[in-house]
CSV table of C-alpha atoms in Angstrom, one decimal:
chain,number,residue,atom,x,y,z
A,1,MET,CA,0.0,0.0,0.0
A,2,LEU,CA,1.3,3.4,-0.9
A,3,VAL,CA,-0.7,5.0,1.9
A,4,GLU,CA,-1.3,3.5,5.3
A,5,ILE,CA,-4.0,4.3,7.9
A,6,GLU,CA,-3.8,3.8,11.6
A,7,ARG,CA,-6.5,4.7,14.1
A,8,ASN,CA,-5.5,5.7,17.6
A,9,ASP,CA,-8.7,6.5,19.5
A,10,ALA,CA,-10.0,9.8,18.0
A,11,VAL,CA,-6.9,10.4,15.9
A,12,GLY,CA,-6.3,8.9,12.5
A,13,VAL,CA,-2.7,8.7,11.2
A,14,VAL,CA,-2.1,8.7,7.4
A,15,THR,CA,1.4,7.7,6.3
A,16,LEU,CA,2.7,8.1,2.8
A,17,ASN,CA,4.5,4.8,2.2
A,18,ARG,CA,6.7,5.2,-0.9
A,19,PRO,CA,10.1,5.8,0.8
A,20,SER,CA,12.2,4.5,-2.2
A,21,ALA,CA,10.9,7.5,-4.1
A,22,ARG,CA,10.9,9.9,-1.1
A,23,ASN,CA,7.1,9.6,-1.2
A,24,ALA,CA,6.8,11.3,-4.6
A,25,LEU,CA,3.2,11.9,-5.5
A,26,SER,CA,2.4,9.5,-8.2
A,27,ARG,CA,-1.2,9.3,-9.5
A,28,GLU,CA,-1.6,6.0,-7.5
A,29,LEU,CA,-0.4,7.6,-4.3
A,30,ILE,CA,-2.6,10.6,-4.8
A,31,ALA,CA,-5.6,8.4,-5.3
A,32,ASP,CA,-4.7,6.3,-2.3
A,33,LEU,CA,-4.3,9.4,-0.2
A,34,ALA,CA,-7.7,10.8,-1.2
A,35,GLU,CA,-9.3,7.4,-0.4
A,36,ALA,CA,-7.7,7.4,3.0
A,37,LEU,CA,-8.9,10.9,3.8
A,38,ASP,CA,-12.4,9.9,2.6
A,39,ALA,CA,-12.4,6.9,4.9
A,40,LEU,CA,-11.3,9.0,8.0
A,41,GLU,CA,-13.8,11.7,7.2
A,42,ARG,CA,-16.6,9.1,7.2
A,43,ASP,CA,-15.4,7.6,10.5
A,44,ALA,CA,-17.4,9.4,13.2
A,45,ALA,CA,-14.9,8.2,15.8
A,46,ILE,CA,-12.1,10.2,14.2
A,47,ALA,CA,-11.8,13.9,15.3
A,48,ALA,CA,-8.4,14.8,13.9
A,49,ILE,CA,-6.0,13.5,11.3
A,50,VAL,CA,-2.2,13.4,11.2
A,51,LEU,CA,-0.4,13.3,7.9
A,52,THR,CA,3.2,12.0,7.7
A,53,GLY,CA,5.6,10.2,5.5
A,54,ARG,CA,7.7,7.0,5.8
A,55,GLU,CA,11.3,8.1,6.4
A,56,VAL,CA,10.7,11.6,4.8
A,57,PHE,CA,7.5,13.6,4.4
A,58,CYS,CA,7.3,14.2,0.6
A,59,ALA,CA,9.8,15.3,-2.0
A,60,GLY,CA,7.1,16.5,-4.4
A,61,ALA,CA,5.3,15.3,-7.5
A,62,ASP,CA,6.5,12.2,-9.3
A,63,ILE,CA,8.7,13.8,-12.0
A,64,ALA,CA,9.2,10.6,-13.9
A,65,GLU,CA,5.4,10.1,-14.3
A,66,MET,CA,5.0,13.7,-15.6
A,67,ARG,CA,7.3,12.8,-18.5
A,68,GLY,CA,4.4,11.6,-20.6
A,69,ILE,CA,2.0,14.5,-19.9
A,70,ASP,CA,1.4,17.1,-22.6
A,71,LEU,CA,-0.9,20.1,-22.6
A,72,ALA,CA,-3.9,18.1,-23.9
A,73,THR,CA,-3.5,15.5,-21.1
A,74,ALA,CA,-2.9,18.1,-18.4
A,75,LEU,CA,-6.1,19.9,-19.4
A,76,ALA,CA,-8.2,16.7,-19.8
A,77,GLU,CA,-7.2,15.4,-16.4
A,78,ASP,CA,-7.0,18.8,-14.7
A,79,PHE,CA,-3.7,17.5,-13.6
A,80,SER,CA,-2.0,19.1,-10.6
A,81,GLY,CA,0.6,16.6,-9.4
A,82,CYS,CA,-0.8,17.0,-5.9
A,83,CYS,CA,-3.7,15.8,-3.7
A,84,ASP,CA,-6.2,18.6,-3.6
A,85,ARG,CA,-8.4,16.4,-1.3
A,86,LEU,CA,-6.7,17.8,1.8
A,87,ALA,CA,-8.0,21.2,1.1
A,88,SER,CA,-11.6,20.1,1.5
A,89,CYS,CA,-11.1,18.0,4.6
A,90,THR,CA,-13.5,19.1,7.3
A,91,LYS,CA,-11.5,17.5,10.1
A,92,PRO,CA,-8.3,19.2,11.4
A,93,LEU,CA,-5.2,18.1,9.6
A,94,VAL,CA,-1.8,18.0,11.4
A,95,ALA,CA,1.3,17.5,9.3
A,96,ALA,CA,4.3,15.8,10.8
A,97,VAL,CA,7.4,16.6,8.7
A,98,GLU,CA,10.8,15.0,8.7
A,99,GLY,CA,13.2,15.4,5.9
A,100,TYR,CA,11.7,17.1,2.8
A,101,ALA,CA,8.4,18.8,2.1
A,102,ILE,CA,9.2,20.4,-1.2
A,103,GLY,CA,7.2,21.0,-4.4
A,104,GLY,CA,4.0,19.0,-4.1
A,105,GLY,CA,5.1,18.1,-0.6
A,106,CYS,CA,5.1,21.7,0.4
A,107,GLU,CA,1.7,22.1,-1.2
A,108,LEU,CA,0.5,19.3,1.1
A,109,ILE,CA,1.6,21.1,4.2
A,110,GLU,CA,0.0,24.3,3.0
A,111,MET,CA,-3.3,22.5,3.0
A,112,CYS,CA,-2.9,21.3,6.5
A,113,ASP,CA,-4.0,23.2,9.6
A,114,LEU,CA,-1.0,22.6,11.9
A,115,VAL,CA,2.5,21.7,10.7
A,116,ILE,CA,5.1,20.3,13.1
A,117,ALA,CA,8.6,19.7,11.7
A,118,GLY,CA,11.9,18.2,12.8
A,119,ALA,CA,14.7,20.7,13.0
A,120,SER,CA,16.5,19.4,9.9
A,121,ALA,CA,13.4,19.5,7.6
A,122,LYS,CA,13.5,21.4,4.4
A,123,PHE,CA,10.7,23.3,2.6
A,124,GLY,CA,10.4,25.0,-0.7
A,125,HIS,CA,9.0,25.3,-4.2
A,126,PRO,CA,11.8,24.4,-6.7
A,127,GLU,CA,9.4,23.9,-9.6
A,128,ILE,CA,10.8,27.0,-11.4
A,129,ALA,CA,14.1,25.2,-12.0
A,130,LEU,CA,12.2,22.6,-14.2
A,131,GLY,CA,10.5,25.3,-16.2
A,132,THR,CA,7.1,25.1,-14.5
A,133,LEU,CA,5.2,26.3,-11.4
A,134,SER,CA,3.1,24.8,-8.7
A,135,GLY,CA,-0.2,23.2,-9.9
A,136,GLY,CA,-1.7,22.2,-6.6
A,137,GLY,CA,-2.1,25.6,-4.9
A,138,GLY,CA,1.5,26.4,-4.1
A,139,THR,CA,1.6,30.0,-5.4
A,140,GLN,CA,-1.8,30.8,-3.8
A,141,ARG,CA,-1.7,29.2,-0.4
A,142,LEU,CA,2.0,30.1,0.1
A,143,ALA,CA,1.4,33.8,-0.5
A,144,ARG,CA,-1.6,33.8,1.9
A,145,ALA,CA,0.5,32.1,4.5
A,146,ILE,CA,3.7,34.1,4.4
A,147,GLY,CA,2.9,37.2,2.3
A,148,ARG,CA,3.7,38.3,-1.2
A,149,ALA,CA,7.3,39.3,-0.8
A,150,ARG,CA,8.5,36.1,0.9
A,151,ALA,CA,6.4,33.9,-1.5
A,152,MET,CA,8.0,35.6,-4.5
A,153,ASP,CA,11.4,34.9,-2.9
A,154,LEU,CA,10.7,31.2,-2.6
A,155,VAL,CA,8.8,30.7,-5.8
A,156,LEU,CA,11.1,32.7,-8.1
A,157,THR,CA,14.4,31.5,-6.7
A,158,GLY,CA,13.3,27.9,-6.0
A,159,ARG,CA,15.5,27.9,-2.9
A,160,LEU,CA,14.9,25.6,0.0
A,161,ILE,CA,14.6,26.8,3.6
A,162,ALA,CA,15.2,25.1,6.9
A,163,ALA,CA,12.5,24.5,9.5
A,164,ALA,CA,13.6,27.4,11.7
A,165,GLU,CA,13.1,29.9,8.8
A,166,ALA,CA,9.8,28.2,7.8
A,167,GLU,CA,8.6,28.7,11.4
A,168,ARG,CA,9.8,32.3,11.5
A,169,ILE,CA,8.0,33.3,8.4
A,170,GLY,CA,4.8,31.5,9.3
A,171,LEU,CA,4.9,28.6,6.9
A,172,ILE,CA,4.8,26.0,9.7
A,173,SER,CA,3.5,26.0,13.2
A,174,ARG,CA,6.3,24.5,15.3
A,175,VAL,CA,9.9,23.1,15.2
A,176,VAL,CA,10.8,20.1,17.3
A,177,ALA,CA,13.9,17.9,17.6
A,178,ASP,CA,14.6,15.6,14.7
A,179,GLY,CA,12.8,12.3,14.9
A,180,THR,CA,10.0,13.6,17.2
A,181,ALA,CA,7.7,15.4,14.7
A,182,LEU,CA,5.2,12.5,14.5
A,183,ALA,CA,5.0,12.2,18.3
A,184,ALA,CA,4.5,15.9,18.6
A,185,ALA,CA,1.9,16.0,15.8
A,186,CYS,CA,-0.1,13.1,17.4
A,187,GLU,CA,0.0,14.9,20.8
A,188,ALA,CA,-1.3,18.1,19.1
A,189,ALA,CA,-4.0,16.1,17.4
A,190,VAL,CA,-5.1,14.5,20.7
A,191,GLN,CA,-5.4,18.0,22.1
A,192,VAL,CA,-7.6,19.1,19.2
A,193,ALA,CA,-9.7,16.0,19.3
A,194,ALA,CA,-10.4,16.5,23.0
A,195,HIS,CA,-12.4,19.7,22.3
A,196,PRO,CA,-16.1,19.7,21.2
A,197,MET,CA,-16.1,18.5,17.6
A,198,HIS,CA,-18.6,21.0,16.2
A,199,ALA,CA,-16.6,23.9,17.8
A,200,VAL,CA,-13.4,22.6,16.3
A,201,ARG,CA,-15.0,22.3,12.8
A,202,PHE,CA,-16.6,25.8,13.1
A,203,ALA,CA,-13.3,27.4,14.2
A,204,LYS,CA,-11.4,25.7,11.4
A,205,GLN,CA,-13.9,27.0,8.8
A,206,ALA,CA,-13.7,30.5,10.3
A,207,VAL,CA,-9.9,30.7,10.1
A,208,ASP,CA,-9.9,29.2,6.6
A,209,ARG,CA,-12.4,31.8,5.4
A,210,ALA,CA,-10.3,34.6,6.9
A,211,VAL,CA,-7.3,33.7,4.7
A,212,SER,CA,-9.0,32.3,1.6
A,213,VAL,CA,-11.2,35.0,0.2
A,214,GLY,CA,-10.7,34.9,-3.6
A,215,LEU,CA,-8.6,31.7,-3.4
A,216,ALA,CA,-10.7,29.9,-5.9
A,217,ASP,CA,-9.9,32.3,-8.7
A,218,GLY,CA,-6.2,32.2,-7.8
A,219,LEU,CA,-6.2,28.5,-7.9
A,220,ALA,CA,-7.9,28.3,-11.3
A,221,LEU,CA,-5.3,30.8,-12.7
A,222,GLU,CA,-2.4,28.8,-11.2
A,223,ARG,CA,-3.7,25.5,-12.7
A,224,ARG,CA,-4.1,27.1,-16.2
A,225,LEU,CA,-0.6,28.4,-16.1
A,226,PHE,CA,0.8,25.1,-14.8
A,227,HIS,CA,-0.9,23.3,-17.7
A,228,LEU,CA,0.5,25.8,-20.2
A,229,SER,CA,4.0,25.1,-18.9
A,230,PHE,CA,3.7,21.6,-20.5
A,231,ALA,CA,3.5,23.3,-23.9
A,232,ALA,CA,6.0,26.2,-23.4
A,233,GLY,CA,9.0,24.1,-24.5
A,234,GLU,CA,11.0,24.5,-21.2
A,235,PHE,CA,9.5,22.0,-18.8
A,236,LEU,CA,10.0,18.6,-20.5
A,237,PRO,CA,13.6,19.1,-21.6
A,238,ARG,CA,14.5,20.2,-18.0
A,239,LEU,CA,12.6,17.3,-16.6
A,240,GLU,CA,14.7,14.9,-18.8
A,241,GLN,CA,17.9,16.5,-17.5
A,242,PHE,CA,16.7,16.1,-14.0
A,243,LEU,CA,15.8,12.5,-14.4
A,244,ALA,CA,19.2,11.8,-16.1
A,245,ARG,CA,21.1,13.3,-13.2
A,246,ARG,CA,19.0,11.5,-10.6
A,247,GLY,CA,19.1,8.0,-12.2
A,248,PRO,CA,16.5,5.3,-11.8
A,249,VAL,CA,14.2,5.1,-8.8
A,250,ARG,CA,13.5,1.7,-7.4
């Protein structure tokens, strides 16, 4: 299974389980993640959800899988390379990050409500180096989280930042010692789950509304531009260069 579910009383733990590819977001993994979230949303006993990754959190979209996508395919599938299902989850989501949360992985944490990271974790949006941009909300949610100037810095340079800087600029909630992010995230989820469920849901909706006015239009624009990058003549050659440097993934 590419995604595992564990239920600990009122907390559901979802683990991305593709460590050989640093939990890259293949179509299959994205579908499995959406299915896992659906199952936990339906489970009345679950009040909060923790999202984590085996060995590392998530190093982004499955670049090798994107090799065969052209503009027509991107448009027909409304392809994003990420799991948008997190954004519509009504139960609180707590991300536990060790290692990398970059590209699509960074988009995942931007859809979560709390993000707790190990001190050595790295964050960023390096898509620009491949000749494309985020397709799963990275430009829109990032700017809302950290402001235009800082978002422009990360998106246009493609640089990665450490957990301490990510916390300082407001991208993540807390930094903990390496190897303890999952335990800290589960502890936070237990605290959330202990509160009245309707109050938690209402509070989550209220905060989301405060920072997402106009988000739908921004997301639609980002997706169109992402799709167009498949036809601009820059993305696929750089993708091939990247895959040649990286070598095969088991």
